[in-house]
Short mmCIF file of C-alpha atoms in Angstrom, two decimals:
data_model
loop_
_atom_site.label_atom_id
_atom_site.label_comp_id
_atom_site.label_asym_id
_atom_site.label_seq_id
_atom_site.Cartn_x
_atom_site.Cartn_y
_atom_site.Cartn_z
CA UNK A 1 -35.30 61.89 67.19
CA UNK A 2 -31.50 61.71 67.30
CA UNK A 3 -31.65 58.15 68.61
CA UNK A 4 -33.99 57.20 65.72
CA UNK A 5 -31.64 58.73 63.16
CA UNK A 6 -28.71 56.80 64.62
CA UNK A 7 -30.69 53.54 64.46
CA UNK A 8 -31.85 54.25 60.89
CA UNK A 9 -28.27 55.03 59.84
CA UNK A 10 -26.99 51.81 61.38
CA UNK A 11 -29.76 49.89 59.59
CA UNK A 12 -28.72 51.40 56.21
CA UNK A 13 -25.09 50.48 56.99
CA UNK A 14 -26.06 46.84 57.56
CA UNK A 15 -28.07 46.74 54.29
CA UNK A 16 -25.11 48.15 52.38
CA UNK A 17 -22.74 45.68 53.97
CA UNK A 18 -24.96 42.78 52.98
CA UNK A 19 -25.30 44.02 49.41
CA UNK A 20 -21.52 44.50 49.10
CA UNK A 21 -20.82 40.99 50.44
CA UNK A 22 -23.30 39.47 48.06
CA UNK A 23 -21.68 41.12 45.06
CA UNK A 24 -18.25 39.94 46.18
CA UNK A 25 -19.45 36.34 46.45
CA UNK A 26 -20.84 36.39 42.90
CA UNK A 27 -17.57 37.69 41.49
CA UNK A 28 -15.29 35.43 43.54
CA UNK A 29 -13.86 32.82 41.10
CA UNK A 30 -12.94 30.44 43.91
CA UNK A 31 -16.48 29.97 45.19
CA UNK A 32 -17.52 26.34 44.52
CA UNK A 33 -21.19 25.93 43.69
CA UNK A 34 -23.05 23.63 46.02
CA UNK A 35 -25.65 22.42 43.47
CA UNK A 36 -25.16 18.69 42.70
CA UNK A 37 -25.02 17.39 39.08
CA UNK A 38 -27.94 15.22 38.10
CA UNK A 39 -27.45 11.80 36.47
CA UNK A 40 -28.30 13.23 33.03
CA UNK A 41 -25.19 15.44 33.03
CA UNK A 42 -22.86 12.40 33.14
CA UNK A 43 -24.34 9.69 30.87
CA UNK A 44 -22.93 6.17 30.64
CA UNK A 45 -20.85 5.79 27.44
CA UNK A 46 -22.61 3.86 24.68
CA UNK A 47 -21.08 0.41 24.13
CA UNK A 48 -19.38 -0.13 20.77
CA UNK A 49 -21.10 -2.81 18.71
CA UNK A 50 -18.61 -5.61 18.05
CA UNK A 51 -17.59 -6.15 14.45
CA UNK A 52 -15.18 -8.66 12.95
CA UNK A 53 -12.52 -6.01 12.41
CA UNK A 54 -12.62 -4.58 15.93
CA UNK A 55 -12.78 -7.95 17.67
CA UNK A 56 -9.55 -9.56 16.47
CA UNK A 57 -5.92 -8.80 17.24
CA UNK A 58 -4.96 -9.48 13.60
CA UNK A 59 -6.44 -8.33 10.27
CA UNK A 60 -9.77 -9.89 9.32
CA UNK A 61 -10.25 -9.85 5.57
CA UNK A 62 -12.48 -10.82 2.70
CA UNK A 63 -12.14 -11.27 -1.03
CA UNK A 64 -13.93 -8.51 -2.92
CA UNK A 65 -15.74 -8.25 -6.24
CA UNK A 66 -15.36 -4.78 -7.73
CA UNK A 67 -18.85 -4.71 -9.29
CA UNK A 68 -20.96 -4.91 -6.09
CA UNK A 69 -18.40 -2.83 -4.24
CA UNK A 70 -19.09 0.01 -6.68
CA UNK A 71 -22.85 -0.45 -7.15
CA UNK A 72 -24.35 -2.24 -4.14
CA UNK A 73 -24.63 -0.01 -1.06
CA UNK A 74 -25.41 -2.89 1.30
CA UNK A 75 -22.39 -4.83 0.07
CA UNK A 76 -20.00 -1.87 0.35
CA UNK A 77 -21.31 -0.87 3.80
CA UNK A 78 -20.70 -4.34 5.24
CA UNK A 79 -17.32 -4.45 3.52
CA UNK A 80 -16.25 -1.17 5.10
CA UNK A 81 -17.66 -1.85 8.56
CA UNK A 82 -16.67 -5.47 9.12
CA UNK A 83 -13.27 -5.99 7.50
CA UNK A 84 -9.78 -4.58 7.99
CA UNK A 85 -8.22 -6.26 4.94
CA UNK A 86 -9.41 -6.87 1.39
CA UNK A 87 -8.21 -9.16 -1.37
CA UNK A 88 -9.29 -8.38 -4.94
CA UNK A 89 -11.00 -11.57 -6.08
CA UNK A 90 -10.35 -11.07 -9.82
CA UNK A 91 -9.58 -7.40 -10.41
CA UNK A 92 -5.80 -7.86 -10.28
CA UNK A 93 -5.55 -11.12 -12.23
CA UNK A 94 -3.58 -11.21 -15.47
CA UNK A 95 -6.58 -11.39 -17.82
CA UNK A 96 -8.26 -8.40 -16.18
CA UNK A 97 -5.23 -6.14 -16.10
CA UNK A 98 -3.08 -6.93 -19.14
CA UNK A 99 -5.74 -8.16 -21.53
CA UNK A 100 -3.51 -7.01 -24.42
CA UNK A 101 0.28 -7.20 -24.30
CA UNK A 102 1.76 -4.12 -22.60
CA UNK A 103 -1.68 -2.47 -22.40
CA UNK A 104 -2.53 -2.33 -18.69
CA UNK A 105 -5.93 -1.47 -17.25
CA UNK A 106 -5.57 -0.86 -13.50
CA UNK A 107 -8.96 0.82 -13.05
CA UNK A 108 -10.76 -1.98 -11.18
CA UNK A 109 -7.82 -2.58 -8.84
CA UNK A 110 -7.35 1.16 -8.31
CA UNK A 111 -10.99 1.50 -7.21
CA UNK A 112 -10.44 -1.21 -4.60
CA UNK A 113 -7.28 0.43 -3.34
CA UNK A 114 -9.09 3.76 -3.05
CA UNK A 115 -11.94 2.11 -1.14
CA UNK A 116 -9.49 0.41 1.20
CA UNK A 117 -7.55 3.60 1.89
CA UNK A 118 -10.78 5.47 2.71
CA UNK A 119 -11.79 2.72 5.17
CA UNK A 120 -8.40 2.17 6.78
CA UNK A 121 -8.04 -1.30 5.26
CA UNK A 122 -5.05 -3.30 4.11
CA UNK A 123 -4.91 -4.56 0.51
CA UNK A 124 -3.50 -8.02 -0.24
CA UNK A 125 -2.81 -8.38 -3.97
CA UNK A 126 -3.99 -11.53 -5.77
CA UNK A 127 -2.31 -12.86 -7.88
CA UNK A 128 0.83 -12.24 -9.96
CA UNK A 129 1.63 -15.71 -11.35
CA UNK A 130 -1.01 -18.38 -11.96
CA UNK A 131 -1.57 -20.84 -14.77
CA UNK A 132 -5.20 -19.71 -15.04
CA UNK A 133 -6.96 -16.39 -15.69
CA UNK A 134 -4.59 -15.73 -18.58
CA UNK A 135 -5.60 -13.65 -21.61
CA UNK A 136 -5.78 -15.25 -25.04
CA UNK A 137 -2.65 -13.50 -26.25
CA UNK A 138 -0.62 -15.30 -23.58
CA UNK A 139 -2.22 -18.68 -24.28
CA UNK A 140 -1.41 -18.38 -27.97
CA UNK A 141 2.04 -16.81 -27.58
CA UNK A 142 4.70 -18.70 -29.55
CA UNK A 143 7.97 -16.94 -28.67
CA UNK A 144 11.13 -18.56 -27.34
CA UNK A 145 12.07 -18.83 -23.66
CA UNK A 146 13.64 -15.36 -23.67
CA UNK A 147 10.41 -13.84 -24.96
CA UNK A 148 8.40 -15.77 -22.37
CA UNK A 149 10.72 -14.49 -19.67
CA UNK A 150 10.08 -10.95 -20.90
CA UNK A 151 6.30 -11.38 -20.61
CA UNK A 152 6.68 -12.92 -17.18
CA UNK A 153 9.02 -10.30 -15.72
CA UNK A 154 7.26 -7.35 -17.34
CA UNK A 155 3.85 -8.29 -15.92
CA UNK A 156 5.14 -8.83 -12.38
CA UNK A 157 7.20 -5.65 -12.42
CA UNK A 158 4.39 -3.50 -13.85
CA UNK A 159 1.83 -4.76 -11.33
CA UNK A 160 3.97 -4.41 -8.22
CA UNK A 161 5.44 -1.07 -9.30
CA UNK A 162 2.01 0.43 -10.00
CA UNK A 163 0.76 -0.46 -6.50
CA UNK A 164 4.00 0.20 -4.66
CA UNK A 165 3.25 1.68 -1.24
CA UNK A 166 -0.49 0.94 -1.61
CA UNK A 167 -0.72 -2.85 -1.78
CA UNK A 168 0.82 -4.26 1.40
CA UNK A 169 1.38 -7.82 0.18
CA UNK A 170 1.06 -10.14 -2.81
CA UNK A 171 0.24 -13.72 -3.64
CA UNK A 172 3.25 -13.93 -5.93
CA UNK A 173 2.75 -17.51 -7.10
CA UNK A 174 -0.60 -19.29 -6.83
CA UNK A 175 -1.37 -23.03 -6.98
CA UNK A 176 1.83 -24.34 -8.55
CA UNK A 177 1.65 -27.84 -7.02
CA UNK A 178 -0.02 -30.97 -8.39
CA UNK A 179 -2.86 -32.30 -6.23
CA UNK A 180 -1.84 -35.95 -6.29
CA UNK A 181 1.90 -36.19 -5.75
CA UNK A 182 3.02 -32.73 -4.68
CA UNK A 183 5.14 -32.14 -7.80
CA UNK A 184 5.21 -28.83 -9.64
CA UNK A 185 2.22 -29.02 -11.91
CA UNK A 186 2.24 -28.74 -15.66
CA UNK A 187 -1.36 -29.84 -15.83
CA UNK A 188 -4.59 -27.90 -16.04
CA UNK A 189 -6.90 -29.02 -13.25
CA UNK A 190 -9.82 -27.34 -15.02
CA UNK A 191 -9.48 -29.56 -18.09
CA UNK A 192 -7.59 -29.34 -21.41
CA UNK A 193 -6.11 -25.96 -22.10
CA UNK A 194 -3.25 -23.95 -20.78
CA UNK A 195 -1.60 -26.25 -18.27
CA UNK A 196 1.19 -24.48 -16.42
CA UNK A 197 2.56 -22.42 -19.28
CA UNK A 198 5.06 -20.80 -16.97
CA UNK A 199 6.69 -24.07 -16.00
CA UNK A 200 6.57 -25.39 -19.54
CA UNK A 201 8.35 -22.36 -21.01
CA UNK A 202 10.44 -21.11 -18.09
CA UNK A 203 11.38 -24.27 -16.18
CA UNK A 204 10.82 -25.20 -12.53
CA UNK A 205 12.94 -22.28 -11.35
CA UNK A 206 10.28 -19.80 -12.52
CA UNK A 207 8.94 -19.61 -8.94
CA UNK A 208 12.24 -18.34 -7.54
CA UNK A 209 12.46 -15.73 -10.30
CA UNK A 210 8.89 -14.57 -9.69
CA UNK A 211 9.73 -13.72 -6.07
CA UNK A 212 12.95 -12.02 -7.20
CA UNK A 213 11.16 -9.75 -9.70
CA UNK A 214 8.40 -8.87 -7.20
CA UNK A 215 10.91 -7.96 -4.51
CA UNK A 216 12.91 -5.79 -6.92
CA UNK A 217 9.76 -3.87 -7.87
CA UNK A 218 8.81 -3.15 -4.23
CA UNK A 219 11.31 -4.21 -1.55
CA UNK A 220 8.82 -3.30 1.21
CA UNK A 221 6.04 -5.56 -0.05
CA UNK A 222 5.31 -8.84 1.77
CA UNK A 223 5.44 -11.78 -0.62
CA UNK A 224 3.42 -15.03 -0.30
CA UNK A 225 3.13 -18.43 -1.90
CA UNK A 226 -0.59 -19.37 -1.97
CA UNK A 227 -2.22 -22.79 -2.46
CA UNK A 228 -5.22 -25.01 -1.67
CA UNK A 229 -5.43 -28.56 -0.34
CA UNK A 230 -2.64 -27.85 2.16
CA UNK A 231 -5.11 -27.43 5.00
CA UNK A 232 -5.60 -31.07 5.94
CA UNK A 233 -2.31 -32.28 7.41
CA UNK A 234 -2.12 -36.03 7.80
CA UNK A 235 -4.34 -36.47 4.75
CA UNK A 236 -2.28 -34.57 2.18
CA UNK A 237 1.18 -34.33 3.66
CA UNK A 238 2.76 -34.41 0.18
CA UNK A 239 1.32 -31.02 -0.68
CA UNK A 240 2.35 -29.54 2.65
CA UNK A 241 5.90 -30.79 2.16
CA UNK A 242 5.95 -29.35 -1.36
CA UNK A 243 4.85 -25.90 -0.16
CA UNK A 244 7.61 -25.92 2.43
CA UNK A 245 10.05 -27.06 -0.27
CA UNK A 246 9.07 -24.07 -2.44
CA UNK A 247 9.57 -21.74 0.51
CA UNK A 248 13.03 -23.19 1.13
CA UNK A 249 13.98 -23.03 -2.55
CA UNK A 250 13.28 -19.29 -2.62
CA UNK A 251 15.24 -18.78 0.60
CA UNK A 252 18.16 -20.92 -0.56
CA UNK A 253 18.40 -18.93 -3.78
CA UNK A 254 18.76 -15.74 -1.74
CA UNK A 255 15.23 -14.62 -2.53
CA UNK A 256 12.64 -12.94 -0.35
CA UNK A 257 9.51 -14.79 0.73
CA UNK A 258 7.44 -13.47 3.62
CA UNK A 259 4.61 -15.90 4.12
CA UNK A 260 2.40 -18.82 3.18
CA UNK A 261 -1.22 -18.57 2.08
CA UNK A 262 -3.41 -21.50 3.15
CA UNK A 263 -6.61 -21.15 1.14
CA UNK A 264 -8.78 -23.25 3.48
CA UNK A 265 -11.67 -24.15 1.18
CA UNK A 266 -12.99 -26.76 3.57
CA UNK A 267 -16.25 -28.51 4.46
CA UNK A 268 -17.99 -29.79 7.56
CA UNK A 269 -16.16 -33.13 7.45
CA UNK A 270 -12.63 -31.72 7.13
CA UNK A 271 -10.84 -33.17 10.14
CA UNK A 272 -10.17 -30.57 12.84
CA UNK A 273 -7.03 -32.37 14.03
CA UNK A 274 -5.61 -32.24 10.52
CA UNK A 275 -6.38 -28.54 10.18
CA UNK A 276 -4.53 -27.91 13.42
CA UNK A 277 -1.59 -30.02 12.27
CA UNK A 278 -1.34 -28.11 8.98
CA UNK A 279 -1.22 -24.80 10.81
CA UNK A 280 1.41 -26.17 13.16
CA UNK A 281 3.66 -27.37 10.32
CA UNK A 282 3.43 -24.14 8.38
CA UNK A 283 3.95 -22.00 11.49
CA UNK A 284 7.16 -23.95 12.14
CA UNK A 285 8.68 -22.25 9.06
CA UNK A 286 8.72 -18.97 10.98
CA UNK A 287 6.94 -17.20 8.10
CA UNK A 288 3.73 -15.20 8.20
CA UNK A 289 0.67 -17.43 7.99
CA UNK A 290 -2.39 -16.23 6.06
CA UNK A 291 -5.61 -18.20 5.92
CA UNK A 292 -6.29 -16.65 2.57
CA UNK A 293 -9.54 -17.95 1.02
CA UNK A 294 -11.66 -19.39 3.79
CA UNK A 295 -15.11 -20.77 3.14
CA UNK A 296 -16.90 -23.77 4.63
CA UNK A 297 -19.07 -25.90 2.37
CA UNK A 298 -22.20 -27.50 3.84
CA UNK A 299 -23.11 -29.41 0.67
CA UNK A 300 -19.82 -30.42 -0.98
CA UNK A 301 -21.50 -33.11 -3.12
CA UNK A 302 -23.90 -30.44 -4.49
CA UNK A 303 -27.02 -32.43 -3.74
CA UNK A 304 -29.83 -30.42 -5.39
CA UNK A 305 -32.25 -31.54 -2.67
CA UNK A 306 -30.02 -30.36 0.17
CA UNK A 307 -31.75 -28.16 2.77
CA UNK A 308 -29.66 -25.80 4.88
CA UNK A 309 -31.35 -26.79 8.14
CA UNK A 310 -30.67 -25.47 11.63
CA UNK A 311 -28.45 -28.45 12.30
CA UNK A 312 -26.21 -27.65 9.36
CA UNK A 313 -26.14 -23.98 10.33
CA UNK A 314 -24.95 -24.97 13.80
CA UNK A 315 -22.27 -27.31 12.46
CA UNK A 316 -20.97 -24.63 10.12
CA UNK A 317 -20.93 -22.07 12.93
CA UNK A 318 -18.93 -24.42 15.14
CA UNK A 319 -16.41 -24.99 12.34
CA UNK A 320 -15.90 -21.24 11.82
CA UNK A 321 -15.38 -20.73 15.54
CA UNK A 322 -12.93 -23.63 15.76
CA UNK A 323 -10.95 -22.32 12.82
CA UNK A 324 -10.58 -18.80 14.24
CA UNK A 325 -9.76 -20.03 17.73
CA UNK A 326 -7.22 -22.58 16.47
CA UNK A 327 -5.48 -19.99 14.31
CA UNK A 328 -5.07 -17.75 17.35
CA UNK A 329 -3.75 -20.59 19.50
CA UNK A 330 -1.44 -22.41 17.06
CA UNK A 331 0.08 -19.57 15.04
CA UNK A 332 2.37 -17.29 17.10
CA UNK A 333 1.16 -13.70 17.24
CA UNK A 334 4.13 -12.35 15.27
CA UNK A 335 3.21 -14.72 12.42
CA UNK A 336 -0.53 -13.98 12.35
CA UNK A 337 -1.02 -12.20 9.03
CA UNK A 338 -4.77 -12.69 9.32
CA UNK A 339 -7.77 -14.67 8.12
CA UNK A 340 -9.54 -13.82 4.86
CA UNK A 341 -12.86 -15.32 3.75
CA UNK A 342 -13.45 -15.84 0.04
CA UNK A 343 -16.25 -13.28 -0.20
CA UNK A 344 -18.55 -12.72 2.81
CA UNK A 345 -22.12 -13.15 1.55
CA UNK A 346 -23.65 -16.26 0.01
CA UNK A 347 -25.01 -13.92 -2.67
CA UNK A 348 -21.50 -13.65 -4.12
CA UNK A 349 -20.12 -17.01 -3.05
CA UNK A 350 -18.12 -18.91 -5.65
CA UNK A 351 -20.63 -21.74 -5.13
CA UNK A 352 -23.69 -19.56 -5.75
CA UNK A 353 -22.23 -17.93 -8.85
CA UNK A 354 -21.48 -21.36 -10.31
CA UNK A 355 -25.04 -22.58 -9.63
CA UNK A 356 -24.31 -24.84 -6.67
CA UNK A 357 -26.75 -25.47 -3.82
CA UNK A 358 -24.29 -24.49 -1.10
CA UNK A 359 -24.11 -21.80 1.59
CA UNK A 360 -20.49 -21.29 2.56
CA UNK A 361 -20.13 -17.83 4.06
CA UNK A 362 -20.89 -15.57 7.04
CA UNK A 363 -23.81 -13.57 5.62
CA UNK A 364 -26.80 -15.09 3.81
CA UNK A 365 -28.15 -14.27 0.36
CA UNK A 366 -29.89 -11.20 1.79
CA UNK A 367 -26.75 -9.97 3.61
CA UNK A 368 -28.09 -10.99 7.02
CA UNK A 369 -25.66 -12.37 9.60
CA UNK A 370 -25.77 -16.15 9.90
CA UNK A 371 -25.02 -18.26 12.95
CA UNK A 372 -21.57 -18.65 11.36
CA UNK A 373 -20.95 -14.92 11.80
CA UNK A 374 -21.67 -14.93 15.52
CA UNK A 375 -19.51 -17.98 16.17
CA UNK A 376 -16.67 -16.70 14.00
CA UNK A 377 -16.77 -13.44 15.96
CA UNK A 378 -16.44 -15.36 19.23
CA UNK A 379 -13.54 -17.35 17.84
CA UNK A 380 -11.70 -14.18 16.83
CA UNK A 381 -11.93 -12.62 20.29
CA UNK A 382 -9.02 -13.05 22.68
#
């Protein structure tokens, strides 16, 4: 009996020892579990869908109409997702903002700035001085040169001051050069009317003063001269030389000019070698280079029977890719201010709105990506 009790006691001792050890193991913070993780606990990260704005090393922009931005959800969604820079197409032009002397309406431009800030986008202001988009009170103004100077300076100062710290850059002077001989224009290319009122009443030096007034209103703002027809070097060298002359005149007068806007309203037959040469000549100035109003016409003669066939879609796509790739290669990185298309959908293309049978942009009339979009995206990638 005594031997049995000893054995039973020893058995209870072993049970207790095992129970004590088990509790210690559960509480020991240094015990590493041996169970392996399954594949589902460490999923492969989802790939980010490429967009224009996340595929380029420089800002990719578009001109914007305030009406669809505020009312068309599809339009505003694409605008926010695809672009890192916006240019107000008309909302900041003279006739929209100062429709009556000294009465400024900034509401449309303010809405664009608010949209841009909420989508981490840059705003490029367009435009302070142009011989078009002027209100009737300016066209009919009959004051002397001092009064004209007052209108001129007051508008520039009010615009730049209002958007100080919000608008990164401005097209200070737009399209001041004659198409034919490269002289400063006092003609109206759109027919009889205003001509270049600024040159007529203020003299050729008005361009230098425009940059001076803009810089005084916001010393941090980047200031551009913007023009068309300067994108085809070798064909229109006179206009290229005139743009560079304007740049130098501002510099020589002690003014501030930051960059050159090359509008780049081109078509399928615009010579690629000439485009490259234009970019090379402008980059040689050392200034920022902005392709500022890009679109590519497929029916420049506006043939009403034109059909946008697969062949034309391919040719347009190749041109967009060439343009983006050439900009990256020819313009030094420190001078790459970005590429901006003049709108992004054919639904709001300048051609469509004027009744032309043309399809110039990256998205079609239904906001679907065209072949041009895919090729442009490839061209933007490093």
